[in-house]
Every structure is written in C-alpha cells, then in structure tokens.
Amino acid sequence: MTGTVAPLDVSGTSATTRTASVAFTGTGTLVRFGLRRDRVRMSVWLLALTLGTLATAAEYKALYATPEERAAAVGSMDSPAALAMTGPRHYLSDYTAGAMLGHQLLGFMAVLVGLMSVLIVTRHTRDEEETGRAELVRSTVVGHHAHLASALVLAAVANLALALLLALGLTATGIDGIGPGGALLYGLTHAAIGLVFAGIAAVTAQITAHTRGASGMALAAIGVAYVLRASGDVGNDALSWLSPIGWIQRTYVFVDDRWWPLALCLALATLTAAYGFVLSTRRDVGAGLRAARLGRRTASDALTRPFGFALRLHRATLLGFGAGLCLMGVMYGSILGEAADMVKDIEQVQEALAKIGGSTVAESFASMVMVVVAVVAAVYVVMAALRPRAEESAGRAEPLLATGLSRNRWLGSHVAVALAGGTALLALAGLGFGLAGAASAGDGGLVLDLVGAAVAYAPALWVTVGVAVLLFGWFPRAGAVAWIVPVYAFLVGYLGPILQLPDWMKNLSPFGHVPQLPAAGMNWPPLLALTAVAAGLILLGLMGFRRRDLETK
C-alpha cells in the first residue's frame, strides 16, 4: 500500500501547516489595530451592559425585599404572556433576586450581546471589504483569513470582558441569592451567546457583499432565536431547545447553576465560525456568495428623486425596526389586562404608576411602556440621521453632489426619511400595542388611545433627529454623541419613576416633555415647542453642512 505524505521542510513543518499559518498571517496585528479602533465603542457597550445589569439587580433587591413580595412576583410572572417575555417557568421555583436576573433579564441581554457581537464581526470583515480597505491591507503581508480571525478574536475579547465585569460586579453587590459561582456562570452565559452570534455573523458576512445585508441576516437569526425561545417557554419546550437563547436560559443560573448548556453554545459557535472560514475561500474579496439580483433595465421614477433614493437606502433598516417594534407592541399589549395583578403587591412600582396618573393601572402601565417604544424608535432615527455620514465617508455622496443635486436636497432627503420613518414606526408599534391590549383588557377603545399615545412622541423623535443632523453638519466626527439622547431618555424615562430620580433630570430629555398618554391628558404647547426646536436644529445642521468640506476616508 502506498500513500502520499505532505512534504516537510528542514524544520519538520508540513506544507499544509505552513499554508494554514500563512492564511492567518497578520491576525495579531489586526487584533491590536481593531482594539485601538474600537476602544471607545467597545468600552461604551461593556459599561452600558454591565451598569444596566447591576442597576436591575439593585432594583430587584429594592422591589422584592420580603418573601411576600417575591411570592407576589411569582404569581404575576406565572402566565403565558409573562413567560413569553421572560423565560422558563422553572426559575419561579426559587425566585430570589438572582433568579429574577436569569428569568427576566437574561433573554433580553442575549439580544443586546448578540447585537454587539454581530456589529463587531461585520464591522471588521464585510465593512472593511465594502469600503475597499481590506483589499489594500491584503496587498501587504496579511493572510486570507486574518480579517475574519481578528474580527472573531475581537468579539471574543469583548464577550469575555463582559463576562468578567458581570461576574465581579454581581459578586460585589452582596445581594442575597447571588453568589460568586452563580455570578461567574451568569457572566459566561453572556459570553457564550455572544460567541454564537459572532459565529453566525461570520457566516452571513460571506453571503452578501454588503455590510447592512450581513448584519441584517445575523440580526434576523437573533430574532428567530428569541421567538423560538418565547414559543417554547409558553408551549412546547422542544422549541426552546432549538434556540441558543433557550440554551443559556436553561442553565437556570442562581437556581440550579447548570454549566453544561454552555457547551452547546461553544460547539455551535465553533461550527459556525469554522464554516465562515470555509465559505470565505469560495469567494473573491469584496464579493459575496449570493449573486446580486439583476435590477430593472431602467430606474423607477422614485429612484430618480432624492427622497425616493434615500428611502431605498433606508428600506431594509426601516422594515426591520417596523417588524421589531410591532412585535414589541404586541408582546406588551398581551399582558396589559394583567398589569393590575402583576404590580398589586409591589409598592415601588405602584408609586411610580401613581405618579404617572391615569384612571386605571392599565393606562399607567401603558404610559410607562410607551417610553420604551419611543426609545427604540429613537434608535432607528439616530441610525437614519447618521446614514449621510456613512455615505459621505465611503465616497458615495461626492459623485451625487457633483451633479445638479444640492447639498440641502441630498441631506434633506435622508432627514425626511428619518422623520417620516420614525413617526411611522411609532404608529405601527402603537397599533400592535393597541390591538393586543384591547384583546387582553377587553376594551376596544384602547386601540386609538394607544396609537395616539405612541404618535405623541413624534416631536421628541424629531428633536433627536435634529441633534444628529446638527452634529453631522458642524462636527461630523462627533456624530456618535447623538446616541446619548435615546440612552439618557431610557434611563430617566423608564427607570426614573422606579428609582425616583428628580424631575430636573427628566426635563433634560426631549422625551420628558411629552404628555404621558393615555394616563395623562393631551398638552399641546410642549409638543409644539419640541417641533420648533427640532426644526431649528435641523436648519442649523443644514447650514453647517453647506459650509464645510466633504470628508471621505
């Protein structure tokens, strides 16, 4: 019997090994460069996720300090609608503050950690290729797999750092029911789910030639995983086992502390990452495995106009947020009829709802939830308002502005999509909230009430757009500062009533001046003032953009 053996060099290294090592040449350098580029972005993610978790843990400790209050929480959470929004029923068997974190927060955090991981991977792979930087870097001594390997290493560093921060932070709180072992497991569940979605992003980055497409497919996978988890926790438990989010929730952290489900996540992360490397060898740099669809022979009339062209660029993001906000509205609406029973024994929440006002607990609860809906819509409008910055940096704006298209019309078209799109998202979320709420509470009048309550936040969204446009027009490199608006709005608008923050902090946010319908009555002057402020900010932003030079990377 004869066979072939890979040739060896004088050092005894096989040609196959040498080829593999060459493919990863430069990975370490790209990792260091990526950490340098993302030092602020990554730090913000880690701090936000860690502080949000610690604040929630402290909130649970304050809200459910006695066994009676925890027993009341068990009763309010033991319903299909509540389980769909939280996690499996087994957590309710020993509902300490730690069990509440695993039950109520872990699934939500999995979505955020997945989002962070997806954005890291696509930013350092597909975005590098789409902008042409990857081809330039690969012309030096950099291997074929170096970009993908460095992106996965960066995602792993971020997720492991988050795991360490969560473990140390939760242990330091000293809250009953949160021990060092459970805190470490809780942190590692975040790292495990983050690695899973990083691996999925490594695959989607090979399929399409566009960053937004790769991110969109990976985010769709997160959405599917969440829906499968929710469906399984309410009905057939087998569906939850088809979701990696369901896997980490079945560690039953702070209840049973089961470690073995993490092995499932690591196995899936390894398989998807390896598949991503395999797929990357089957395409050219800058191309995707999925062939581009043939377009129409002639452009539609809408694409020949600035607004239609801008809407086409924003279409995928707008549709994705529309689906997500509608689902969010339906989920919150499904528990609206149970709101009174859910909070009847929780003194702090009752005080917060009483401060909001309203003739019923359902109205007060709906008003509080509207803040969350508005903040998610604000995330979209910030992304949409900053899209011109991405077009400018990538060099796609300059050819358009070299024609007869004025700067005002070009930027104004993106601003118009952000304004109209954000308002439409509010209306869609309010409609889903109203329909599900009406069915849950048995009150058909809630549909129009909740749609109106959601749309009332439109002027606050417009101010958010104005802040982003102002930064883009005058200080384009500081555009990311606009993200402070939705983050601050969530902290003071949603957590403020529970944490009893002073009113002056709420007044610093444009969302703090919106009448909290349907619990409160309509108050037009603040909305008109917000609209005027938004118009002024947008005009100033347009003025600044006309006066400065384009900045192309």
XYZ file of C-alpha atoms in Angstrom:
553
model
C 0.000 0.000 0.000
C 1.316 3.413 -0.892
C 0.200 6.864 0.057
C 1.211 10.469 -0.152
C 2.770 12.392 2.671
C 2.868 16.165 2.874
C 6.428 17.330 2.225
C 8.454 18.586 5.157
C 10.905 21.455 5.266
C 14.163 21.194 7.189
C 12.414 22.170 10.408
C 9.920 19.339 10.061
C 6.897 21.591 9.362
C 4.479 20.188 6.771
C 3.411 22.198 3.746
C -0.200 22.009 4.935
C 0.733 23.552 8.282
C 2.758 26.266 6.566
C -0.172 27.069 4.271
C -2.562 27.322 7.215
C -0.212 29.583 9.132
C 0.259 31.839 6.118
C -3.526 32.224 5.816
C -3.616 33.694 9.332
C -0.541 35.907 8.960
C -1.128 39.362 10.411
C -4.010 38.360 12.651
C -2.313 39.643 15.778
C -1.571 42.994 14.180
C -5.169 43.365 13.019
C -6.415 42.465 16.502
C -4.292 45.196 18.073
C -5.431 47.654 15.431
C -9.070 46.653 15.956
C -8.782 47.151 19.706
C -7.324 50.581 19.044
C -10.162 51.491 16.670
C -12.934 50.155 18.888
C -11.604 51.177 22.292
C -14.359 53.752 22.812
C -17.139 51.845 21.055
C -16.385 48.626 22.904
C -15.998 50.379 26.262
C -19.409 52.009 25.872
C -21.020 48.653 25.109
C -19.384 46.947 28.076
C -20.150 49.729 30.538
C -23.755 50.068 29.379
C -24.456 46.337 29.617
C -22.701 45.961 32.954
C -24.203 49.015 34.621
C -27.642 48.132 33.268
C -27.397 44.673 34.815
C -26.155 45.967 38.160
C -28.873 48.619 38.266
C -31.504 45.986 37.533
C -30.137 43.718 40.258
C -30.301 46.588 42.751
C -33.827 47.349 41.575
C -34.925 43.753 42.164
C -33.404 43.851 45.650
C -35.363 47.009 46.483
C -38.642 45.963 44.868
C -38.759 42.415 46.214
C -37.152 42.689 49.640
C -39.538 40.353 51.504
C -40.683 36.766 50.843
C -44.243 38.049 50.423
C -43.191 40.431 47.660
C -41.244 37.686 45.898
C -44.223 35.345 46.165
C -46.385 38.038 44.591
C -43.847 38.363 41.780
C -44.064 34.615 41.163
C -47.830 34.883 40.830
C -47.593 37.761 38.364
C -44.957 36.018 36.234
C -46.680 32.636 36.064
C -48.783 33.376 32.988
C -48.223 32.570 29.280
C -47.783 36.216 28.299
C -45.293 36.926 31.081
C -43.306 33.740 30.406
C -43.079 34.622 26.708
C -41.440 37.921 27.639
C -39.136 36.477 30.302
C -38.092 32.837 30.432
C -38.883 29.271 31.511
C -41.157 28.640 34.484
C -38.537 26.654 36.465
C -36.934 29.920 37.665
C -40.084 30.608 39.672
C -39.374 27.666 41.977
C -36.825 29.736 43.949
C -37.433 33.334 42.963
C -34.538 35.176 44.574
C -33.044 38.372 43.144
C -30.541 36.223 41.232
C -33.266 34.005 39.810
C -35.084 37.158 38.692
C -31.990 38.217 36.748
C -31.813 34.862 34.992
C -35.545 34.772 34.363
C -36.403 38.332 33.399
C -33.133 39.805 32.103
C -31.084 37.027 30.527
C -33.155 36.701 27.350
C -33.202 40.477 26.820
C -29.464 40.731 27.457
C -28.836 37.905 24.997
C -30.354 40.052 22.248
C -28.140 43.022 23.168
C -24.980 40.920 23.478
C -25.801 39.287 20.163
C -26.209 42.717 18.591
C -22.828 43.817 19.950
C -21.121 40.681 18.610
C -22.735 40.910 15.188
C -21.743 44.550 14.767
C -18.135 43.825 15.793
C -17.749 40.986 13.298
C -19.420 42.719 10.349
C -17.568 45.975 11.041
C -14.170 44.271 10.851
C -14.964 41.959 7.930
C -17.653 42.961 5.460
C -17.385 46.694 6.131
C -13.640 46.551 5.508
C -14.250 44.858 2.170
C -17.115 47.113 1.159
C -15.012 50.241 1.706
C -12.009 48.765 -0.118
C -9.725 48.833 2.917
C -9.476 45.034 3.132
C -8.054 44.769 -0.390
C -5.476 47.433 0.406
C -4.459 45.683 3.638
C -4.278 42.272 1.941
C -1.849 43.647 -0.594
C 0.674 43.614 2.274
C 1.803 40.611 4.326
C -1.662 39.671 5.570
C -3.222 36.232 5.178
C -6.562 35.419 3.602
C -8.189 34.513 6.941
C -6.624 37.302 9.001
C -9.555 39.727 8.817
C -12.178 37.168 9.845
C -9.931 35.682 12.530
C -9.195 39.087 14.026
C -12.894 40.007 13.996
C -13.784 36.823 15.879
C -10.972 37.411 18.361
C -12.247 40.951 18.974
C -15.754 39.615 19.555
C -14.371 37.001 21.944
C -12.388 39.644 23.853
C -15.474 41.844 24.198
C -17.676 38.977 25.370
C -15.134 37.594 27.843
C -14.529 41.087 29.215
C -18.280 41.458 29.681
C -18.432 38.087 31.447
C -15.668 39.151 33.832
C -17.262 42.534 34.562
C -20.647 40.954 35.240
C -19.171 38.248 37.480
C -17.152 40.719 39.529
C -19.900 43.337 39.646
C -22.662 40.975 40.727
C -20.441 39.325 43.328
C -19.563 42.742 44.744
C -23.230 43.666 45.211
C -23.591 41.162 48.042
C -27.257 40.606 47.209
C -28.826 37.515 48.772
C -29.193 34.763 46.199
C -26.232 35.978 44.095
C -23.094 34.009 44.933
C -19.666 34.010 43.221
C -20.289 30.737 41.368
C -23.661 31.820 40.052
C -22.290 35.258 39.125
C -19.499 33.643 37.114
C -21.982 31.380 35.341
C -24.239 34.371 34.655
C -21.340 36.247 33.084
C -20.240 33.264 30.995
C -23.755 32.754 29.630
C -23.414 36.211 28.048
C -20.021 35.332 26.605
C -21.349 32.036 25.238
C -24.364 33.553 23.476
C -22.200 36.382 22.165
C -19.801 33.877 20.598
C -22.715 32.025 18.992
C -23.969 35.128 17.212
C -20.420 36.174 16.330
C -20.060 32.830 14.554
C -23.380 33.360 12.771
C -22.198 36.814 11.674
C -19.010 35.191 10.330
C -21.231 33.124 8.025
C -23.579 35.923 6.943
C -20.576 38.135 6.166
C -19.635 35.666 3.426
C -23.091 35.502 1.857
C -23.725 39.098 0.874
C -21.467 41.822 -0.438
C -22.991 44.492 1.789
C -22.460 45.248 5.466
C -26.094 46.038 6.139
C -27.182 42.816 4.470
C -24.766 40.733 6.531
C -25.829 42.469 9.740
C -29.497 42.187 8.818
C -29.325 38.430 8.266
C -27.479 37.904 11.543
C -29.961 40.094 13.413
C -32.791 38.127 11.829
C -31.200 34.996 13.288
C -31.268 36.662 16.718
C -34.941 37.452 16.220
C -35.746 33.872 15.225
C -33.848 32.558 18.249
C -35.818 34.859 20.547
C -39.174 33.891 19.038
C -38.363 30.180 19.295
C -37.383 30.683 22.918
C -40.591 32.565 23.697
C -42.761 29.984 21.943
C -41.079 27.118 23.750
C -41.355 28.715 27.181
C -45.094 29.185 26.711
C -45.942 25.911 24.987
C -43.778 23.122 23.575
C -40.482 23.131 25.455
C -38.766 21.464 22.486
C -38.882 24.748 20.568
C -36.727 26.413 23.228
C -34.074 23.748 22.683
C -33.840 24.882 19.050
C -32.715 28.330 20.232
C -29.288 29.188 21.693
C -31.061 31.791 23.830
C -33.142 28.932 25.223
C -29.917 27.030 25.948
C -28.394 29.741 28.123
C -31.674 30.278 29.977
C -31.692 26.584 30.801
C -28.519 26.941 32.782
C -31.065 28.024 35.444
C -28.432 30.363 36.817
C -28.850 31.226 40.517
C -31.354 28.346 40.784
C -29.654 25.099 39.676
C -26.424 26.567 38.184
C -26.190 24.064 35.333
C -22.997 24.565 33.307
C -23.383 22.012 30.531
C -25.699 24.075 28.258
C -22.734 26.382 27.695
C -21.028 23.507 25.879
C -23.851 23.549 23.310
C -23.229 27.250 22.698
C -19.474 26.768 22.346
C -19.989 23.884 19.926
C -22.353 25.920 17.754
C -20.029 28.940 17.878
C -17.096 26.780 16.783
C -19.034 25.171 13.931
C -20.398 28.443 12.562
C -17.008 30.174 12.800
C -15.287 27.280 11.041
C -17.980 27.304 8.349
C -17.382 31.020 7.912
C -13.701 30.351 7.201
C -14.626 27.648 4.688
C -17.069 29.915 2.883
C -14.523 32.742 2.738
C -12.318 30.609 0.487
C -15.128 30.296 -2.073
C -15.481 33.961 -2.963
C -13.397 36.906 -4.065
C -12.520 39.850 -1.848
C -15.374 42.346 -1.865
C -17.859 39.854 -3.331
C -20.497 37.706 -1.691
C -21.520 34.106 -2.265
C -25.034 35.209 -3.134
C -25.107 36.613 -6.630
C -26.518 40.093 -6.948
C -30.007 40.147 -8.382
C -30.452 41.666 -11.793
C -32.043 45.034 -11.474
C -34.610 46.655 -13.712
C -33.380 47.907 -17.064
C -34.483 51.396 -16.117
C -34.788 53.003 -12.703
C -38.200 53.753 -11.303
C -39.318 57.349 -11.122
C -38.881 57.273 -7.339
C -35.181 56.446 -7.615
C -34.593 59.483 -9.792
C -35.655 61.733 -6.918
C -33.639 62.374 -3.730
C -36.334 61.219 -1.330
C -37.054 58.009 -3.247
C -33.361 57.198 -3.477
C -32.844 57.837 0.238
C -35.875 55.712 1.100
C -34.409 52.858 -0.941
C -31.182 53.076 1.084
C -33.079 53.050 4.384
C -35.674 50.453 3.371
C -34.157 47.356 4.990
C -33.456 49.075 8.309
C -36.902 50.646 8.387
C -38.634 47.326 7.702
C -36.556 45.542 10.338
C -37.368 48.095 13.020
C -41.004 48.084 11.946
C -41.287 44.346 12.462
C -39.450 44.505 15.779
C -41.493 47.386 17.194
C -44.772 45.854 16.091
C -43.798 42.607 17.837
C -42.767 44.560 20.931
C -46.112 46.327 20.979
C -47.994 43.062 20.665
C -45.973 41.454 23.470
C -46.535 44.344 25.862
C -50.188 44.576 24.862
C -50.719 40.900 25.600
C -50.051 41.473 29.317
C -51.903 44.784 29.597
C -55.000 43.114 31.022
C -52.882 41.516 33.762
C -50.995 44.703 34.678
C -53.014 45.367 37.841
C -52.406 41.861 39.204
C -48.718 41.975 38.288
C -47.959 45.095 40.344
C -50.566 44.944 43.112
C -48.040 43.854 45.764
C -45.032 45.870 44.554
C -45.078 49.152 46.422
C -42.365 50.963 44.440
C -43.948 50.191 41.069
C -47.362 51.215 42.368
C -45.895 54.538 43.490
C -44.275 55.049 40.095
C -47.531 54.289 38.289
C -49.485 56.551 40.641
C -47.079 59.367 39.859
C -47.794 58.913 36.159
C -51.528 59.134 36.826
C -54.355 57.506 34.933
C -57.762 56.210 35.872
C -56.610 52.561 35.763
C -53.377 50.655 36.321
C -53.512 49.518 32.686
C -53.411 53.129 31.478
C -50.483 53.983 33.759
C -48.623 50.833 32.728
C -49.204 51.608 29.047
C -47.835 55.121 29.547
C -44.658 53.720 31.108
C -44.214 51.188 28.311
C -44.612 53.908 25.665
C -41.314 55.366 26.825
C -39.569 52.108 25.884
C -41.300 52.049 22.490
C -40.272 55.650 21.834
C -36.652 54.962 22.814
C -36.409 52.020 20.399
C -37.838 54.230 17.648
C -35.234 56.838 18.630
C -32.509 54.255 17.988
C -33.777 53.981 14.426
C -33.921 57.743 13.823
C -30.347 58.173 15.078
C -29.197 55.462 12.678
C -31.156 57.032 9.827
C -29.995 60.575 10.572
C -26.361 59.457 10.683
C -26.602 57.457 7.442
C -25.424 60.512 5.432
C -22.170 60.326 7.396
C -21.620 56.765 6.211
C -22.419 57.767 2.618
C -20.011 60.686 2.856
C -17.186 58.671 4.425
C -17.498 55.882 1.854
C -17.234 58.359 -1.009
C -20.726 57.709 -2.348
C -22.033 61.201 -1.595
C -19.403 63.065 -3.586
C -20.439 61.758 -7.055
C -24.076 62.632 -6.321
C -23.236 66.134 -5.150
C -21.064 66.651 -8.226
C -24.287 66.675 -10.260
C -27.070 69.219 -10.042
C -28.209 67.793 -6.681
C -27.778 70.407 -3.975
C -26.444 69.629 -0.525
C -29.705 70.696 1.076
C -31.779 68.339 -1.051
C -29.383 65.430 -0.557
C -29.178 65.744 3.222
C -32.817 66.817 3.458
C -33.949 63.614 1.770
C -32.261 61.482 4.453
C -33.651 63.720 7.179
C -37.147 63.406 5.721
C -36.887 59.608 5.734
C -35.743 59.683 9.374
C -38.606 61.995 10.386
C -41.335 60.168 8.483
C -39.935 56.709 9.191
C -39.662 57.326 12.931
C -43.242 58.600 13.075
C -44.482 55.586 11.104
C -42.664 53.242 13.500
C -44.395 54.852 16.460
C -47.786 54.452 14.818
C -47.077 50.804 13.943
C -45.912 49.983 17.476
C -48.942 51.770 18.931
C -51.238 49.810 16.637
C -49.741 46.466 17.693
C -49.866 47.542 21.336
C -53.459 48.730 20.981
C -54.786 45.646 19.205
C -53.148 43.213 21.637
C -54.028 45.409 24.609
C -57.656 45.677 23.561
C -57.863 41.895 23.276
C -56.151 41.411 26.647
C -58.089 44.053 28.579
C -61.389 43.680 26.714
C -61.504 47.383 25.850
C -61.707 48.219 22.136
C -61.166 51.909 22.799
C -57.537 51.211 23.691
C -56.579 50.847 20.021
C -56.935 54.530 19.115
C -55.790 55.629 22.563
C -52.512 53.731 22.349
C -51.838 54.705 18.737
C -52.273 58.340 19.762
C -50.082 57.845 22.830
C -47.296 56.453 20.671
C -47.511 59.132 17.969
C -47.385 61.838 20.673
C -43.674 61.030 20.996
C -43.026 62.048 17.371
C -41.838 65.605 18.224
C -39.309 64.138 20.683
C -38.056 61.865 17.889
C -37.762 64.886 15.610
C -35.596 66.643 18.205
C -33.403 63.530 18.286
C -33.060 63.751 14.511
C -32.215 67.434 14.868
C -29.394 66.709 17.309
C -27.907 64.114 14.933
C -28.205 66.438 11.921
C -26.637 69.323 13.849
C -23.658 67.154 14.781
C -23.326 65.852 11.221
C -23.467 69.336 9.759
C -20.931 71.001 12.042
C -18.992 68.225 13.806
C -19.280 65.115 11.599
C -16.709 63.107 13.541
C -18.709 63.609 16.735
C -21.924 62.192 15.268
C -21.887 59.243 17.680
C -22.655 61.698 20.507
C -26.269 61.652 19.259
C -26.656 58.216 20.845
C -26.701 59.902 24.237
C -30.247 61.125 23.543
C -32.018 57.704 23.420
C -29.809 56.191 26.128
C -30.490 59.048 28.536
C -34.190 59.010 27.644
C -34.423 55.350 28.641
C -32.595 55.867 31.923
C -34.676 58.797 33.131
C -37.946 57.946 31.379
C -38.323 54.264 32.192
C -36.107 53.721 35.225
C -36.567 57.238 36.606
C -40.050 56.727 38.108
C -38.982 53.455 39.728
C -35.661 54.808 41.024
C -37.366 58.087 41.977
C -34.939 60.307 40.087
C -35.511 64.085 40.419
C -37.754 65.795 37.865
C -34.988 68.077 36.601
C -33.168 65.055 35.179
C -36.284 64.078 33.262
C -36.629 67.609 31.878
C -33.186 67.386 30.259
C -34.559 64.833 27.803
C -36.930 65.801 24.968
C -38.953 62.686 25.812
C -39.539 64.065 29.309
C -41.735 66.861 27.920
C -44.171 64.577 26.086
C -47.570 64.133 27.816
C -47.784 60.555 29.067
C -50.893 59.428 27.241
C -53.248 57.670 27.827
C -52.801 58.195 31.594
C -52.413 61.989 31.268
C -54.316 64.428 29.113
C -53.060 65.936 25.883
C -50.899 69.036 26.322
C -50.106 70.741 23.022
C -47.654 73.545 23.977
C -44.727 71.212 24.853
C -45.220 69.292 21.608
C -45.276 72.486 19.567
C -42.151 73.704 21.378
C -40.363 70.410 20.663
C -41.343 70.681 16.999
C -39.920 74.210 16.818
C -36.686 73.083 18.494
C -36.383 70.187 16.048
C -36.882 72.498 13.074
C -34.235 74.882 14.402
C -31.695 72.110 14.972
C -32.252 70.673 11.503
C -31.872 74.092 9.869
C -28.631 74.692 11.761
C -27.368 71.279 10.673
C -28.154 72.008 7.028
C -26.378 75.334 7.334
C -23.276 73.679 8.760
C -23.198 71.022 6.048
C -23.331 73.697 3.339
C -20.327 75.470 4.851
C -17.914 72.563 5.374
C -15.905 70.346 3.053
C -16.774 66.720 2.466
C -14.750 64.217 4.469
C -14.025 60.989 2.585
C -11.997 58.184 4.128
